[in-house]
Tab-separated table of C-alpha atoms in Angstrom:
chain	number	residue	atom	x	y	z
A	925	UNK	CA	161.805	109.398	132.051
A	926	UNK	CA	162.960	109.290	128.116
A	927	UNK	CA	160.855	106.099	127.745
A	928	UNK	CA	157.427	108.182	129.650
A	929	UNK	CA	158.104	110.925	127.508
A	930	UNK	CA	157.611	108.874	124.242
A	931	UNK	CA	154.509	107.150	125.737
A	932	UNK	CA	153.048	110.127	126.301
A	933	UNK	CA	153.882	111.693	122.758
A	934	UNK	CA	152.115	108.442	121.169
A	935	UNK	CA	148.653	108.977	122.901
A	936	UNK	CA	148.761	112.499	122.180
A	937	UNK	CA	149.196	111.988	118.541
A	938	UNK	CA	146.919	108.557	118.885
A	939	UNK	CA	144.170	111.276	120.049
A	940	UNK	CA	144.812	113.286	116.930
A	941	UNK	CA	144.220	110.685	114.448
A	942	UNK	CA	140.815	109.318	116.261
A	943	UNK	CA	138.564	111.706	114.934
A	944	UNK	CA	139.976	111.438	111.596
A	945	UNK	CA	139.986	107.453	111.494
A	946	UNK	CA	136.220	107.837	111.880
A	947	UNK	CA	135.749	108.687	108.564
A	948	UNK	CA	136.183	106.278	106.356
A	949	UNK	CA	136.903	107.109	102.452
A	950	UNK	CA	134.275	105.048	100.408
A	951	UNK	CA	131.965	105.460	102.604
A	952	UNK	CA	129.068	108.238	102.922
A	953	UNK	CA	130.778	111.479	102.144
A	954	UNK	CA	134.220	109.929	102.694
A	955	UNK	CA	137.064	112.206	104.184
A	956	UNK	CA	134.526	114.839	105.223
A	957	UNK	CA	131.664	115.268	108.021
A	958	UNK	CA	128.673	115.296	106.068
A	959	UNK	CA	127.298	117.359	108.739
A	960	UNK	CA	130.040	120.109	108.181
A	961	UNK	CA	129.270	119.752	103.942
A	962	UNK	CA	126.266	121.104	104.685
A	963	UNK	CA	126.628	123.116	107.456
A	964	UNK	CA	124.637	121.976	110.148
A	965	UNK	CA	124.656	120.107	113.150
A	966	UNK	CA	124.415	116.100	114.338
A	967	UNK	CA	120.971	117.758	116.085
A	968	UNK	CA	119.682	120.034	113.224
A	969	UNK	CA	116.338	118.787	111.972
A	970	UNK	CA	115.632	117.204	109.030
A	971	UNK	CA	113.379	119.981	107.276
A	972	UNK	CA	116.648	122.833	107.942
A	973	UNK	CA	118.730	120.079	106.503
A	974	UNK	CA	116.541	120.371	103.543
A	975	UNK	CA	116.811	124.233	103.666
A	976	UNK	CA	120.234	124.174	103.938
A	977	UNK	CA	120.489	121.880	101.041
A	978	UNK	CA	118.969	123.967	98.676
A	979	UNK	CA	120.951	127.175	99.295
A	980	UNK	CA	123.603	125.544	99.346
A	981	UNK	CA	122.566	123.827	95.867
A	982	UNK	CA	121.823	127.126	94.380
A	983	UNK	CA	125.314	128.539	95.225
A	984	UNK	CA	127.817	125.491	93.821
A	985	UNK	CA	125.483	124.743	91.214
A	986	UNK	CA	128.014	124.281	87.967
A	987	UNK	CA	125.091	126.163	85.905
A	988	UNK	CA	125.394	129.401	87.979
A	989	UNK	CA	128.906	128.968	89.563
A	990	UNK	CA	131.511	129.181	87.129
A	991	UNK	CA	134.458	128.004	89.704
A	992	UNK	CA	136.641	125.351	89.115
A	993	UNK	CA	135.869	123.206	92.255
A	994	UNK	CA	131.790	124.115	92.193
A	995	UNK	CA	130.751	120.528	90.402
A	996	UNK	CA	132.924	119.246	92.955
A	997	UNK	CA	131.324	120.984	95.857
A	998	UNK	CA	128.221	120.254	94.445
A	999	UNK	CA	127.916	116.756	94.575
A	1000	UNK	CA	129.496	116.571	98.055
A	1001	UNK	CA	126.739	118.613	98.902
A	1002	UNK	CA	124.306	116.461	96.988
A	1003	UNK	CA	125.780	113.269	98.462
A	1004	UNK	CA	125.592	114.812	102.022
A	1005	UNK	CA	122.092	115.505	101.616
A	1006	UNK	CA	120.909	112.173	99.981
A	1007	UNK	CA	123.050	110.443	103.038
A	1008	UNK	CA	121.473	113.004	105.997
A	1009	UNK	CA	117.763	113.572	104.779
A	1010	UNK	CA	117.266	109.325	104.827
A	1011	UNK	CA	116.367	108.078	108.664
A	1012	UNK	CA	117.871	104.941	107.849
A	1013	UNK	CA	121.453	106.539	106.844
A	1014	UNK	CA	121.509	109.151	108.711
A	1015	UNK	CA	121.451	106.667	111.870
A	1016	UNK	CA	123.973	104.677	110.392
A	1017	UNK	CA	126.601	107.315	109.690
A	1018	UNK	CA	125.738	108.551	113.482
A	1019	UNK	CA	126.358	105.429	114.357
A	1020	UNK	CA	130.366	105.517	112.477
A	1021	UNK	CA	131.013	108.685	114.005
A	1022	UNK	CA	130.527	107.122	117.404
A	1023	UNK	CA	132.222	103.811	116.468
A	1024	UNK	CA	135.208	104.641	114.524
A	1025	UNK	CA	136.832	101.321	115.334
A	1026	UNK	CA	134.056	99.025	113.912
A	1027	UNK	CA	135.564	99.574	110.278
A	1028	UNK	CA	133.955	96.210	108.546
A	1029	UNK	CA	130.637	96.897	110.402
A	1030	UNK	CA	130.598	100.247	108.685
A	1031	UNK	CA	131.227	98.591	105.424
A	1032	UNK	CA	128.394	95.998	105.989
A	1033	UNK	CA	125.753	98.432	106.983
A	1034	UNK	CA	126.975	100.800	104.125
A	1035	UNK	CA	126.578	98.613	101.109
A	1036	UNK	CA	123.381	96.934	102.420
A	1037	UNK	CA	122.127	100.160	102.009
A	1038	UNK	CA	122.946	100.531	99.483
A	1039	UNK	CA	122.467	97.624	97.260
A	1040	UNK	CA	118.851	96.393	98.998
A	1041	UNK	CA	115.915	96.169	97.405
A	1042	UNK	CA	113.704	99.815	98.229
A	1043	UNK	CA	110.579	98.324	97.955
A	1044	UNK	CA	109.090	97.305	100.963
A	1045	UNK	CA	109.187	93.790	102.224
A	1046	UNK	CA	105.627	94.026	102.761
A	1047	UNK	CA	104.626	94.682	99.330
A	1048	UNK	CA	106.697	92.218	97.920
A	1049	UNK	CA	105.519	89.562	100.306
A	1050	UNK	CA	101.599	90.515	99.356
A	1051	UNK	CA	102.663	90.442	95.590
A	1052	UNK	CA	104.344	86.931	96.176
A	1053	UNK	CA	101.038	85.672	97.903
A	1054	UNK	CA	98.691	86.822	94.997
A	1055	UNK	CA	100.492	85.429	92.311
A	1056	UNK	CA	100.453	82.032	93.991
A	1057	UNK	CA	96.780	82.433	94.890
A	1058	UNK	CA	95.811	83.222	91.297
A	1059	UNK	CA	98.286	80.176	89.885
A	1060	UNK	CA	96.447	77.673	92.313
A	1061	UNK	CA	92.811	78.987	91.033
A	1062	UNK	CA	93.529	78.387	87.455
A	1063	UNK	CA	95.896	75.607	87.829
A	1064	UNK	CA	92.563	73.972	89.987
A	1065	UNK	CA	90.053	75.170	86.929
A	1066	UNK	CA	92.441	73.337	84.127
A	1067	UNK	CA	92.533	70.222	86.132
A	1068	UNK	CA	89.038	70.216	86.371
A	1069	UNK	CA	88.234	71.429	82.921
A	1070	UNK	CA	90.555	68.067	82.114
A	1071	UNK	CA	88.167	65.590	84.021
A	1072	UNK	CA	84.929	67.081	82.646
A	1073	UNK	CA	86.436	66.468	79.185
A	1074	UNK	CA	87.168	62.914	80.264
A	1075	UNK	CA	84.401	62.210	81.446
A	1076	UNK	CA	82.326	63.286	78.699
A	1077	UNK	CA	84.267	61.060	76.301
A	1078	UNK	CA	83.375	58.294	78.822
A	1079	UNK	CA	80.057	56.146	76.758
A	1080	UNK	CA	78.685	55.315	80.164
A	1081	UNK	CA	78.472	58.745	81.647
A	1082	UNK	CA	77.877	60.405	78.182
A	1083	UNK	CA	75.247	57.882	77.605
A	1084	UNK	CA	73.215	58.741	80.611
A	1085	UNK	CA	74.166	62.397	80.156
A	1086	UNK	CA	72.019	62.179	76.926
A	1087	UNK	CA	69.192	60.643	78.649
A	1088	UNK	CA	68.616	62.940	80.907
A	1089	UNK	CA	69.100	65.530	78.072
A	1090	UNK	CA	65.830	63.730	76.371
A	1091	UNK	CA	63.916	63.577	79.773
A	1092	UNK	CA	64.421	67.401	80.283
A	1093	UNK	CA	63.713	68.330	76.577
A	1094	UNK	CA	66.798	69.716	75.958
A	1095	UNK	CA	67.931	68.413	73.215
A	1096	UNK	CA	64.708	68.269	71.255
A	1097	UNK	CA	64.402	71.930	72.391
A	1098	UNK	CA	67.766	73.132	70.935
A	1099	UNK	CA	67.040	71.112	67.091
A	1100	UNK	CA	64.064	73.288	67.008
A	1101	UNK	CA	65.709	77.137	66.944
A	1102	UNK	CA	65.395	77.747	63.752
A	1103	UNK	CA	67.677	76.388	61.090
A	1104	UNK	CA	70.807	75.501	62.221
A	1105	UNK	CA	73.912	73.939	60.753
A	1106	UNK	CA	74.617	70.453	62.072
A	1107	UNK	CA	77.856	72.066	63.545
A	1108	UNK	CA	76.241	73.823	65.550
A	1109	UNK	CA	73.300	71.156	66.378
A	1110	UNK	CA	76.495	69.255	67.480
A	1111	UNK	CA	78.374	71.891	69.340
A	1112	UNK	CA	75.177	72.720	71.463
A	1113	UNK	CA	74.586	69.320	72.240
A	1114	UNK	CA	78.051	68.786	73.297
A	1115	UNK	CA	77.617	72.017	75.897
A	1116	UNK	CA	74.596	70.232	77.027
A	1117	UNK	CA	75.899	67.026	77.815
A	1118	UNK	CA	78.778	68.607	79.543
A	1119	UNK	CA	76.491	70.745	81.657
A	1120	UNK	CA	74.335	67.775	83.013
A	1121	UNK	CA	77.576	66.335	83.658
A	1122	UNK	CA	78.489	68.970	85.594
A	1123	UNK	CA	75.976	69.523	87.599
A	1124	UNK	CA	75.758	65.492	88.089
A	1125	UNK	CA	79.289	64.206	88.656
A	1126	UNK	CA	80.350	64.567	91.957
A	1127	UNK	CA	84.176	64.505	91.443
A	1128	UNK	CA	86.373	64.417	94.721
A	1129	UNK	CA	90.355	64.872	95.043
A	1130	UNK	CA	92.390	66.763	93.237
A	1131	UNK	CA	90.176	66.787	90.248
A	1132	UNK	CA	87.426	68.572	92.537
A	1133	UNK	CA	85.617	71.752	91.422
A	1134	UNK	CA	88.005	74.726	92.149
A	1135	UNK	CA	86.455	76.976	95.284
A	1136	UNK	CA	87.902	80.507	96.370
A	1137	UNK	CA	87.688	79.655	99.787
A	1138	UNK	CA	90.838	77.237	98.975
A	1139	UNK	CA	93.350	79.763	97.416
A	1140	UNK	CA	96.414	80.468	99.962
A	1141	UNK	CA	95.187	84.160	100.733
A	1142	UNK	CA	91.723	82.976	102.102
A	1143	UNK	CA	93.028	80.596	103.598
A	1144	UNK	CA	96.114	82.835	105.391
A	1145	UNK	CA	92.942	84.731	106.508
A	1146	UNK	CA	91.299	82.306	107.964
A	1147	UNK	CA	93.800	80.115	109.714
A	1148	UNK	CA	93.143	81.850	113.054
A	1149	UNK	CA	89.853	80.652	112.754
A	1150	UNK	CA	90.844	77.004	111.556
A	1151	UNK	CA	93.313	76.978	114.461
A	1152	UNK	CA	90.553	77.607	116.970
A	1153	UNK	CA	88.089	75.126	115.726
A	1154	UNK	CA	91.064	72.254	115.524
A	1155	UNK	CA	92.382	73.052	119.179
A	1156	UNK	CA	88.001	73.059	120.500
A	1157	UNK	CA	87.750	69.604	118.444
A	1158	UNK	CA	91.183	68.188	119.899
A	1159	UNK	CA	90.278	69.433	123.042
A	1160	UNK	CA	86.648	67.625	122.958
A	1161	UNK	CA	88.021	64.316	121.353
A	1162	UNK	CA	91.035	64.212	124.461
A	1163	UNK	CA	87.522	64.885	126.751
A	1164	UNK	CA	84.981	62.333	125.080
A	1165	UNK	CA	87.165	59.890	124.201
A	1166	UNK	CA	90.280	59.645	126.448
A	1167	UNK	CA	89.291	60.903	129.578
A	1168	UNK	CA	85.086	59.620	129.407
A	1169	UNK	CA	85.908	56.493	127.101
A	1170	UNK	CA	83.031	57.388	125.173
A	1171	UNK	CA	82.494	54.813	121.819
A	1172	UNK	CA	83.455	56.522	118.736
A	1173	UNK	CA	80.530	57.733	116.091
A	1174	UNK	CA	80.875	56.947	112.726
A	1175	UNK	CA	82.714	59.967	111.667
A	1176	UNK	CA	85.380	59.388	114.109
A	1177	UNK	CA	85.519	55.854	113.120
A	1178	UNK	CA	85.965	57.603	109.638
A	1179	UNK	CA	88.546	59.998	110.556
A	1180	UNK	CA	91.102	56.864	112.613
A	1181	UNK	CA	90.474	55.119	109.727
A	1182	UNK	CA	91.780	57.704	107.509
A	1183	UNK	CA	94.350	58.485	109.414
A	1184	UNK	CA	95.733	54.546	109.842
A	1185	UNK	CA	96.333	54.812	106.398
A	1186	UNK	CA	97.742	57.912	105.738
A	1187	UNK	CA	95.324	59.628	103.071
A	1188	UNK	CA	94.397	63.077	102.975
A	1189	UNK	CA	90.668	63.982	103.732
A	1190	UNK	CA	89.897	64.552	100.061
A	1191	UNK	CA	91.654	61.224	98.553
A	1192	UNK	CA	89.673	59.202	101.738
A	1193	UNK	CA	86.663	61.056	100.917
A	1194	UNK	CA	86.752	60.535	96.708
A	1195	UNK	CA	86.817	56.849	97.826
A	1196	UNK	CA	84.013	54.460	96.620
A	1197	UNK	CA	81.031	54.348	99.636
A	1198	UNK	CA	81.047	50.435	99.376
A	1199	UNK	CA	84.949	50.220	99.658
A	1200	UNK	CA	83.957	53.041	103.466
A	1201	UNK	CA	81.592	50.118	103.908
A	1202	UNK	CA	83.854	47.500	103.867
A	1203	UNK	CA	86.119	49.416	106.404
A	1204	UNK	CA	83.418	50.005	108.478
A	1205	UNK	CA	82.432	46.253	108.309
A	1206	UNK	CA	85.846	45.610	108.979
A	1207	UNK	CA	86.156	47.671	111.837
A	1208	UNK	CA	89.220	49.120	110.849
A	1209	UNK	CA	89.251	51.583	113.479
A	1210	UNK	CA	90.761	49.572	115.672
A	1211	UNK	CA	94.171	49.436	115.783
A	1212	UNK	CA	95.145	45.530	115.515
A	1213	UNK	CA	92.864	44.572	113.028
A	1214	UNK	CA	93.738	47.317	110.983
A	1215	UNK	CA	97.266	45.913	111.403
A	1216	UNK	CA	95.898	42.756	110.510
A	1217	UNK	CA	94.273	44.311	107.092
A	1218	UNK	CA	96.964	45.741	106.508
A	1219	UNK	CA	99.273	43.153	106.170
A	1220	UNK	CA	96.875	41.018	104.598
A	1221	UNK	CA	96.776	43.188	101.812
A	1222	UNK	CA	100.465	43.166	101.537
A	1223	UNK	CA	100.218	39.186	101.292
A	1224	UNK	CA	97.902	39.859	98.480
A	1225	UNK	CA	99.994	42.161	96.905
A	1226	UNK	CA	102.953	39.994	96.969
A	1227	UNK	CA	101.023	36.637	95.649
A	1228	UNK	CA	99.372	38.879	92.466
A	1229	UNK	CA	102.795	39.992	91.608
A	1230	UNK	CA	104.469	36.435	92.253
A	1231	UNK	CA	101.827	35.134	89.559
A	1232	UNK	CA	103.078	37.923	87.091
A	1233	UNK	CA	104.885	37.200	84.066
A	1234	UNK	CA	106.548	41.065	84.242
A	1235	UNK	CA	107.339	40.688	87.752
A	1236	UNK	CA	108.491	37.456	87.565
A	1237	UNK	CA	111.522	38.213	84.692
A	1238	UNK	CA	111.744	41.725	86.239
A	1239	UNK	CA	112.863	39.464	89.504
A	1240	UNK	CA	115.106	36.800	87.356
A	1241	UNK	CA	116.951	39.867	86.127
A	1242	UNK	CA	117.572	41.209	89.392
A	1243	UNK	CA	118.175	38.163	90.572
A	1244	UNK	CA	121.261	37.694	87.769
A	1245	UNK	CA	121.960	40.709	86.929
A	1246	UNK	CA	120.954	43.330	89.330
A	1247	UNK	CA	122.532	45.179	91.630
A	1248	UNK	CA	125.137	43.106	93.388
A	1249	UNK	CA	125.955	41.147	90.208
A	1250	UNK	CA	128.646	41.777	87.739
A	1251	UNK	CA	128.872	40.285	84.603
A	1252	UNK	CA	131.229	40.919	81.539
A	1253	UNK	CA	128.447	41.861	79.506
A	1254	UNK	CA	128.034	44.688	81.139
């Protein structure tokens, strides 16, 4: 009976303490409810929260109370408030007061609150996207700005440049404004040729005129619509081509000979038209005599290298004293 009597003692005081371990100093307005700070209830709205702040504020306020504990009061008060008026915290501390026993959970949800970012995720994801988008344009526009100035140091392009230049007039038109300083004679002229090149050169790749349509925000926008048009043109090649055995055109013939060997749509498409020829001649599409080209290019490869002078010591010095090989000279 002694033994019963002590059990029973333990859960009563065990009861006791429960309420109490649910608050958790540290933590929100540590040993005290911050419902009971303020004066309210776990079911009082948030705008009489807000009233009951402020009289509250007004009474402990260390400007107009003169007591010794009123800045402490206040800023329980204040931290209750700042804790209860927020959605987000006042679920959490709900949720400790009906979980006393998840302690570290408490801590976790506390201090994430704490120390997140406030802005929203949203924002910073649209910010993120922008900044790329705009680094991609301009990044595009120097590399092209690059290639026009390349190319307009090139005789053979600049060459014909000028002579279309003298077929439109526009050089003889542009000596004739006036008087001008042979600077500027020069300068103009060098914005002319660079504008027929412009609007002559068709340059492909990377090097390509920069569109808008290509930045990663247009294109996040229209990916639905990308999607749709892939899975229709999957969809028809699985139902000309597998299922009807219709013969390829020549832009499939293209696109599987692309694909065999691995270049992107713009590097395949910034190729030479008599090199496409040659594939096309070639028949390339098809699968063995691709492999067939294929590794009679490799053969080729090999055989220009063998007759190499570079390649050839580059090989007797791997050959001695490569990897593999130790020597004392080393």
């Amino acid at each position: 009976m002694a033994s019963w009597r002590w059990v029973c003692r333990l859960v009563c005081v065990l009861a006791t303490i429960a309420p109490v371990a649910s608050f958790i100093d540290g933590l929100y307005c540590g040993k005290d409810n911050c419902y009971d700070v303020l004066g309210v209830s776990r079911e009082t709205a948030r705008s009489e929260i807000s009233k009951a702040y402020r009289q509250l504020a007004r009474k402990y306020h260390p400007d107009k109370n003169k007591s010794p504990d009123a800045e402490e009061k206040f800023q329980k008060i204040a931290t209750a408030y700042e804790i209860l008026r927020d959605e987000e915290q006042r679920r959490d501390y709900d949720y400790m007061l009906d979980n006393p026993e998840e302690t570290y959970r408490h801590y976790y949800r506390y201090y994430r609150r704490q120390y997140a970012p406030k802005v929203d995720v949203r924002i910073v994801i649209t910010v993120t996207i922008t900044i790329i988008s705009v680094i991609q344009y301009f990044s595009w526009w120097t590399r092209y700005n690059s290639a026009i100035k390349y190319l307009v140091t090139v005789p053979k392009y600049r060459l014909k440049a000028l002579e279309i230049a003298k077929e439109d007039g526009l050089l003889d038109k542009s000596k004739k404004r006036g008087r001008r300083s042979k600077e500027e004679i020069r300068e103009e002229e060098e914005a002319t040729i660079r504008m027929i090149i412009e609007n002559n050169m068709d340059i492909r790749g990377g090097y390509s005129k920069p569109k808008v349509t290509d930045v990663l925000w247009v294109q996040l926008i229209v990916w639905p619509y990308y999607l749709i048009q892939y899975i229709i043109w999957y969809a028809r090649w699985i139902w000309k081509f597998n299922i009807k055995r219709e013969s390829y055109g020549t832009e499939e013939k293209h696109y599987i000979i692309r694909k065999y060997m691995g270049l992107s749509e713009g590097r395949y498409e910034a190729l030479d038209e008599s090199q496409k020829d040659e594939y096309m001649k070639k028949q390339l599409w098809i699968k063995e005599k691709f492999v067939a080209f294929k590794t009679e290019q490799e053969e080729a490869m090999k055989a220009k290298l063998a007759e190499n002078s570079k390649y050839k010591s580059y090989r007797r010095y791997m050959k001695s004293r490569g990897p593999g090989r130790m020597t004392f000279e080393d």
